[in-house]
C-alpha cells in the first residue's frame, strides 16, 4: 500500500499525492459523536423510534479475545487507543499537527456545501449503490423497472443483495491502467466506479448464475464455473488493459461459492440474497410496524457466513483467523498486556458490505437497522489520505526513507508503472496499521466538527455514513 495515495491508485503502490487548499484556523478535537439521528433512511439504535431495541453486548475479550476482535464493537474501541496517542503526539510513525485539524474540517465542509447546500438531508449514506449510478445514470432503478411486476419485493431485494455482495468483493484496487467501457452507454469508467458498472453488466448478462433462464442472480454453482478467463472477459482485461489482482478476485469468488453452501445463512439455492430470509426470521429482528434488524445480527452473517473466503494467513488468536486485524506497536504490549491487546481490528471490507447491503433492504422493503452507529469510518486510502494531504499527519523521516527505498526496489519489478516517488509499504506494515487506526479516530472527530461548522444539530446532523459519502471519501 502506498502512503500518499488518493488518485490514480495502483493495487501494489496506491500512489499519488493530492494537495488541498484550505484556510488555516485552530480548533479543539471533540469526543466521538453519539449519532443520535436518522441516517437518510437508515436509523440509528439511539433514534427515538429505535430506542427500545436491545443490542447484544460485545464479547468479553478476557474470556474470548478472538470473538471480541472479530466483532464490530472492537474496531472503534481498539483504534481509540492509537488515536489517544495521536492527541499527545506520541505515535511511532507519524507526527501530528492538531492545528491542521480545523483546516481539514473546513476543506471537507467546502466540498459538502458545494455539492449539497442547503439540502444536506439529501446526502445518501455511503454505499455501493451510488457507484452503480456513476455519471448520474440511475442504473439500478432502470434494472428494477425492467423486471416484471410478478417479481415481488422480497425477490427484488434478494437479487440486489446478490449483486451488491459480489460487486463489493470485486471492488479492490484496480490499478492505474485499467478501465471499463460500458456496453450500455459506451462511456469509460475507472477505479471503484468502473468495477461497479462492470459487475452490474456482468450480473445482467448472467455471469454469476448457473441457470440461463434466471440470469439475475448469484449462486454457488454459477461462481464455481466462472474461470479466470471468463472473469477477464467480463471485466475487459487484456494486455493493454491490465487489472491488478485478477487471479485474486477469481479466487475470492471461488471461495465465496464454497461459503454459500452454508444453507443456514444462504438457503438451499446457495445465494447471497437468501441472507434476507435469515435476517427477517432471526429472533433479534423486530417486526412491529416495520422490520428492524440489528447491526450485530447482520455482522454475524457476514463474519461467520463469509469467514472461509479470507486468507488463513491473516492474524490469528488461539488458532482463529481474525481477518482484517493486525498487530500495531502503538497498542499496549507485553509484559503488562495480554498478547491479543497489541492487535487493532478494522474489518474494512465487512463494514463496506454492511453499509452497502443496508441500502437495498431499506429502499425496497423499508427495513430499518438498529446499531448503525457501531460502524466506523472506513480505514482505506481515500479517507486516510485526507489527513496526510492536509498536513494533520506527517510520516516521520526514518519511515519516509524506508518507504522510498521500498518504492525504488518495487520500481525495478517488471511491469510496475512509473509514477511519482512516494513511500511504499505493505498492508501489514506497522506504518499502515497505525495510519488506518488514526483514520478511524479522526473521522469520528471530523464528523463532530463538520456538523458544528454546518450548524446542524439534533435530527439534522450528518451521520458518519453521510460524511463519508459527501466529504472524506469524495475529496479525492
mmCIF file of N, CA and C in Angstrom, residues 371-418:
data_model
loop_
_atom_site.group_PDB
_atom_site.id
_atom_site.type_symbol
_atom_site.label_atom_id
_atom_site.label_comp_id
_atom_site.label_asym_id
_atom_site.label_seq_id
_atom_site.Cartn_x
_atom_site.Cartn_y
_atom_site.Cartn_z
ATOM 1 N N UNK A 371 -28.384 0.132 15.577
ATOM 2 C CA UNK A 371 -26.969 -0.005 15.893
ATOM 3 C C UNK A 371 -26.045 0.401 14.780
ATOM 4 N N UNK A 372 -26.525 1.205 13.833
ATOM 5 C CA UNK A 372 -25.676 1.657 12.727
ATOM 6 C C UNK A 372 -24.480 2.447 13.248
ATOM 7 N N UNK A 373 -24.661 3.094 14.405
ATOM 8 C CA UNK A 373 -23.563 3.887 14.967
ATOM 9 C C UNK A 373 -22.398 3.031 15.456
ATOM 10 N N UNK A 374 -22.544 1.709 15.459
ATOM 11 C CA UNK A 374 -21.410 0.847 15.792
ATOM 12 C C UNK A 374 -20.386 0.822 14.656
ATOM 13 N N UNK A 375 -20.854 1.055 13.427
ATOM 14 C CA UNK A 375 -19.945 1.063 12.284
ATOM 15 C C UNK A 375 -19.047 2.288 12.341
ATOM 16 N N UNK A 376 -17.854 2.162 11.798
ATOM 17 C CA UNK A 376 -16.889 3.261 11.841
ATOM 18 C C UNK A 376 -16.657 3.803 10.437
ATOM 19 N N UNK A 377 -15.880 4.883 10.375
ATOM 20 C CA UNK A 377 -15.398 5.332 9.080
ATOM 21 C C UNK A 377 -14.481 4.267 8.494
ATOM 22 N N UNK A 378 -14.472 4.156 7.176
ATOM 23 C CA UNK A 378 -13.697 3.092 6.542
ATOM 24 C C UNK A 378 -12.214 3.471 6.492
ATOM 25 N N UNK A 379 -11.359 2.637 7.084
ATOM 26 C CA UNK A 379 -9.926 2.936 7.108
ATOM 27 C C UNK A 379 -9.253 2.497 5.814
ATOM 28 N N UNK A 380 -9.398 3.306 4.776
ATOM 29 C CA UNK A 380 -8.800 2.998 3.485
ATOM 30 C C UNK A 380 -8.146 4.257 2.933
ATOM 31 N N UNK A 381 -7.546 4.133 1.735
ATOM 32 C CA UNK A 381 -6.628 5.165 1.267
ATOM 33 C C UNK A 381 -7.304 6.511 1.013
ATOM 34 N N UNK A 382 -8.549 6.539 0.582
ATOM 35 C CA UNK A 382 -9.181 7.834 0.317
ATOM 36 C C UNK A 382 -9.425 8.589 1.612
ATOM 37 N N UNK A 383 -10.057 7.929 2.575
ATOM 38 C CA UNK A 383 -10.317 8.591 3.851
ATOM 39 C C UNK A 383 -9.019 8.913 4.585
ATOM 40 N N UNK A 384 -8.107 7.947 4.651
ATOM 41 C CA UNK A 384 -6.862 8.169 5.366
ATOM 42 C C UNK A 384 -5.958 9.169 4.686
ATOM 43 N N UNK A 385 -5.985 9.207 3.360
ATOM 44 C CA UNK A 385 -5.146 10.153 2.632
ATOM 45 C C UNK A 385 -5.508 11.593 2.903
ATOM 46 N N UNK A 386 -6.766 11.833 3.242
ATOM 47 C CA UNK A 386 -7.206 13.193 3.550
ATOM 48 C C UNK A 386 -6.356 13.812 4.650
ATOM 49 N N UNK A 387 -6.081 13.046 5.698
ATOM 50 C CA UNK A 387 -5.374 13.593 6.854
ATOM 51 C C UNK A 387 -3.886 13.791 6.581
ATOM 52 N N UNK A 388 -3.361 13.090 5.596
ATOM 53 C CA UNK A 388 -1.981 13.320 5.177
ATOM 54 C C UNK A 388 -1.913 14.516 4.238
ATOM 55 N N UNK A 389 -2.864 14.583 3.293
ATOM 56 C CA UNK A 389 -2.870 15.676 2.319
ATOM 57 C C UNK A 389 -2.980 17.040 2.985
ATOM 58 N N UNK A 390 -3.719 17.122 4.078
ATOM 59 C CA UNK A 390 -3.921 18.407 4.750
ATOM 60 C C UNK A 390 -2.879 18.701 5.820
ATOM 61 N N UNK A 391 -1.913 17.792 6.012
ATOM 62 C CA UNK A 391 -0.824 18.054 6.944
ATOM 63 C C UNK A 391 -1.110 17.706 8.377
ATOM 64 N N UNK A 392 -2.281 17.137 8.663
ATOM 65 C CA UNK A 392 -2.572 16.718 10.035
ATOM 66 C C UNK A 392 -1.614 15.612 10.462
ATOM 67 N N UNK A 393 -1.321 14.705 9.546
ATOM 68 C CA UNK A 393 -0.376 13.617 9.797
ATOM 69 C C UNK A 393 0.810 13.734 8.843
ATOM 70 N N UNK A 394 1.995 13.585 9.387
ATOM 71 C CA UNK A 394 3.213 13.596 8.571
ATOM 72 C C UNK A 394 4.071 12.403 8.942
ATOM 73 N N UNK A 395 4.440 11.641 7.944
ATOM 74 C CA UNK A 395 5.263 10.469 8.179
ATOM 75 C C UNK A 395 6.628 10.876 8.724
ATOM 76 N N UNK A 396 7.096 10.190 9.742
ATOM 77 C CA UNK A 396 8.386 10.514 10.345
ATOM 78 C C UNK A 396 9.522 10.207 9.376
ATOM 79 N N UNK A 397 10.630 10.962 9.452
ATOM 80 C CA UNK A 397 11.699 10.857 8.452
ATOM 81 C C UNK A 397 12.244 9.445 8.247
ATOM 82 N N UNK A 398 12.459 8.696 9.329
ATOM 83 C CA UNK A 398 13.024 7.357 9.180
ATOM 84 C C UNK A 398 12.092 6.444 8.396
ATOM 85 N N UNK A 399 10.796 6.566 8.656
ATOM 86 C CA UNK A 399 9.836 5.746 7.930
ATOM 87 C C UNK A 399 9.689 6.219 6.489
ATOM 88 N N UNK A 400 9.755 7.536 6.279
ATOM 89 C CA UNK A 400 9.692 8.050 4.921
ATOM 90 C C UNK A 400 10.863 7.521 4.096
ATOM 91 N N UNK A 401 12.040 7.508 4.696
ATOM 92 C CA UNK A 401 13.215 6.996 3.992
ATOM 93 C C UNK A 401 13.047 5.515 3.664
ATOM 94 N N UNK A 402 12.566 4.748 4.631
ATOM 95 C CA UNK A 402 12.368 3.310 4.404
ATOM 96 C C UNK A 402 11.330 3.077 3.314
ATOM 97 N N UNK A 403 10.269 3.879 3.318
ATOM 98 C CA UNK A 403 9.231 3.727 2.316
ATOM 99 C C UNK A 403 9.696 4.077 0.920
ATOM 100 N N UNK A 404 10.510 5.105 0.801
ATOM 101 C CA UNK A 404 11.029 5.490 -0.512
ATOM 102 C C UNK A 404 11.983 4.425 -1.041
ATOM 103 N N UNK A 405 12.781 3.849 -0.148
ATOM 104 C CA UNK A 405 13.667 2.761 -0.570
ATOM 105 C C UNK A 405 12.843 1.576 -1.079
ATOM 106 N N UNK A 406 11.745 1.280 -0.414
ATOM 107 C CA UNK A 406 10.873 0.193 -0.866
ATOM 108 C C UNK A 406 10.254 0.520 -2.213
ATOM 109 N N UNK A 407 9.925 1.794 -2.421
ATOM 110 C CA UNK A 407 9.377 2.201 -3.713
ATOM 111 C C UNK A 407 10.380 1.942 -4.829
ATOM 112 N N UNK A 408 11.623 2.356 -4.615
ATOM 113 C CA UNK A 408 12.643 2.172 -5.656
ATOM 114 C C UNK A 408 12.885 0.694 -5.928
ATOM 115 N N UNK A 409 12.850 -0.118 -4.894
ATOM 116 C CA UNK A 409 13.019 -1.565 -5.090
ATOM 117 C C UNK A 409 11.851 -2.116 -5.903
ATOM 118 N N UNK A 410 10.626 -1.666 -5.566
ATOM 119 C CA UNK A 410 9.447 -2.146 -6.283
ATOM 120 C C UNK A 410 9.455 -1.676 -7.738
ATOM 121 N N UNK A 411 10.002 -0.473 -7.980
ATOM 122 C CA UNK A 411 10.025 0.076 -9.333
ATOM 123 C C UNK A 411 10.883 -0.754 -10.280
ATOM 124 N N UNK A 412 11.783 -1.560 -9.715
ATOM 125 C CA UNK A 412 12.631 -2.408 -10.543
ATOM 126 C C UNK A 412 11.898 -3.650 -11.034
ATOM 127 N N UNK A 413 10.741 -3.945 -10.426
ATOM 128 C CA UNK A 413 9.968 -5.114 -10.827
ATOM 129 C C UNK A 413 9.324 -4.853 -12.179
ATOM 130 N N UNK A 414 9.453 -5.791 -13.061
ATOM 131 C CA UNK A 414 8.919 -5.627 -14.405
ATOM 132 C C UNK A 414 7.398 -5.441 -14.374
ATOM 133 N N UNK A 415 6.934 -4.488 -15.160
ATOM 134 C CA UNK A 415 5.502 -4.253 -15.255
ATOM 135 C C UNK A 415 4.979 -3.201 -14.307
ATOM 136 N N UNK A 416 5.811 -2.750 -13.364
ATOM 137 C CA UNK A 416 5.347 -1.713 -12.454
ATOM 138 C C UNK A 416 5.300 -0.372 -13.175
ATOM 139 N N UNK A 417 4.225 0.394 -13.009
ATOM 140 C CA UNK A 417 4.104 1.666 -13.724
ATOM 141 C C UNK A 417 5.031 2.718 -13.142
ATOM 142 N N UNK A 418 5.452 3.646 -13.966
ATOM 143 C CA UNK A 418 6.232 4.775 -13.485
ATOM 144 C C UNK A 418 5.276 5.810 -12.926
#
